[in-house]
Amino acid sequence: MSGVQSTAGDVDVDLRQLFASLARNWLRLVLFAVAVTALAFVLASLATPKYRAETRLLIETRESVFTRPDGSGENERPILDEEGVTSQVEVIGSTDILKQVAKKLDLASLPEFDAASEMSAISRLLVIAGLKSDPGELPPEERVLKAFREKLTVYRVEKSRVIVIQFSSADPKLAAAVPNAIAQAYLDFQRGSKLESSTEATDWLKPEIADLNKRVKDAEAKVASFRSQSDLLVGQNNSALATQQLSELSSELSRVRASRSAAEATAQSVRQALKGGGSIDAIPEVLSSGLIQRLRERQIQLRTDIADLSTTLLPNHPRIKALNSQLADLDTQIRSEAEKVLVGLVNEANGADLREKQLVADLNRLKVESGRVSEEEVELRALEREAAAQRALLESYLTRYREAASRQDRNYLPVDARVFSTAIVPSEAYFPKIVPIVGAAFVGSLLLMAIFTLLQELFSGRAMRPAAGARVTPVTQVEMPVRRVAGLPQDDAAQAWAEAEEPAVAVQLDTADADGEPRTLVDAQHDLAVAADEQPFETALAPAHGGISIETAAEKLITSGAARAIFVSPEGDDAAATAVLVAREVADSGLRVLLLDLTASGAAAGPMLDGGRYPGITNLLASEAQFTDVIRADHYSDCDVMPVGTADPARAMRAADRLPIIMESLTTAYDLVVVECGPADAGEIARLVGDGTEVLVSFLHHDDEIAYVADDLRAGGYEDVMLVTPVGHDLPTRPEPTRSAA
């Protein structure tokens, strides 16, 4: 049987032919776009114009410094936070306010707010068919509120205390009247709330004040009664009389003791002077005596006279003898007066001693009295504190009551909001915008028609052409190399294919299929691929794709004693399985192996951990985890895994300089560290390279991109780049987990 055999890779899209279809069908595209644009223009022209207006409210405290209640300073004013302003948005859109505005503006009489009166024929058919609820079943008030809410928009301006009330309507005057009415209703509602709060406060404070008056009187009466019963008289400085007397008596006792001591000391000095015959002139108390002073003056005068007479008279002269006799009498009188002074000092000391004893007795008595008074003062102070607290509470209640009553009587209740932008009647409708609608309809319809034309051309096959290098050769029979089958001829195409597959695979092929028809080249290729799967991978497929097998890569890593294996997968996640297969293969040989997943999607570690999300290298770089937290066991081999992790990649990459340190630590702990980098170049893997590093490129389909990546790595300084592919690797059935993840 003769024919032409082709595969999906033998054809390609002819972009020139594909986009040329747009030029061939330009008239159809333009006509369709013009028709849709005309329809959009008609619909936009027939649509009812909508007008929109808005009112803006500012939430702020309106209390002035002159009317602010006592005790509330500037920093104590209640200012609504973000949640409070959002709550006010809900209050503005509440049912009570909307009902009040709807009743005030008589919205129920407008057809715009009655869905039952404006039902179109299509809507009525849908209601009859049960596909739409009948608006006439709702009460009129609910229909008005439903239409009201659909046209109303209330929102808070971000990062501000401004609330915007928007309303749209076919009537521009109504569009401006509704938001203004809602704002006024909101202010009235807030004012009513404050009035209600003030009324409740006065109603509660009035009986409380009456009760507090009675309690204050009782507390002050208890204080006065206890003071009179306990005889707690108050002296100077608001202290108890007993305590004050005790203090004064202590001072008097100290003074008396000092006076007694001084008198005894003076008497002792006079006594010693008289007893020893010494001079008493040095004693101040003796000298202070007036009589002794006069006697001393007389003594001095006599001595002066004796001295004067001695110049003319002899000592035995009667005149001189008389004067000497008078002088001797004066000395006796002076000593006698000194003894009297001594007796006075002794008497003074004795009197001071008696006074001291009396004061000590009085002091002891006052100590006992002061102790009793102190105990009673404790109870008195407790009663006074209770009375003072009741009095302060009463004064506070009275102040608040007067403030609340005055605000209620004068109707001064400032609302914590004000309208700073009222809605005005809009002069231009916001819908429909005919020019943007027509333009969008034209562009959209033209784009959709162009896509439809391209898809039609693509599916028809007219835009397809043979791929570069594709062969479409009629073949009737195939003769395989090495082992020939009798009677099976071999043409040039089969011969070239067989030579490209050296070393050849010996296989016995049938010359015909089950129906007796000759086998084609594709049939022979299929049989050869099946037979090649039974041969060693490195001999059967390696020359065809230019790479080595999983087993060969693992063997080379083991024999070379590599400490690190850096895998680069230009084809993305699909080729990331190569690193997993190599790591498991090396781990099965008894070495300690760790796979480090550096792909963005975690394609390498996902199959090893059954798709679980665990902390990994990003958590380690972000200092959110330790090594013991990020290393887990492969569920299906003896290999360990370090997944991508759950930390923020941007934060982790800021600590990318720690990668060499982490790699050194892992290399010390494991015999081999396998790193899957995904699509990467020579510069991106520089941090991962160290002593004993092997660089491998994994691929599924060998093409120019793979060769370019390998050449780029070699140019970057990695000469021994190995190409590894999992194609043809015999994947066993999924084994039971060898150990649970740590």
Short mmCIF file of C-alpha atoms in Angstrom, two decimals, residues 177 242 279 296 454 566 611 694 721:
data_model
loop_
_atom_site.label_atom_id
_atom_site.label_comp_id
_atom_site.label_asym_id
_atom_site.label_seq_id
_atom_site.Cartn_x
_atom_site.Cartn_y
_atom_site.Cartn_z
CA ALA A 177 -32.60 67.14 44.76
CA ALA A 242 -5.33 67.41 121.91
CA SER A 279 35.98 86.10 143.69
CA ARG A 296 30.89 97.53 144.96
CA LEU A 454 -8.11 34.24 11.15
CA ILE A 566 23.78 21.97 38.96
CA GLY A 611 2.61 18.48 46.14
CA GLU A 694 29.19 19.34 37.62
CA VAL A 721 28.64 20.58 30.43
#
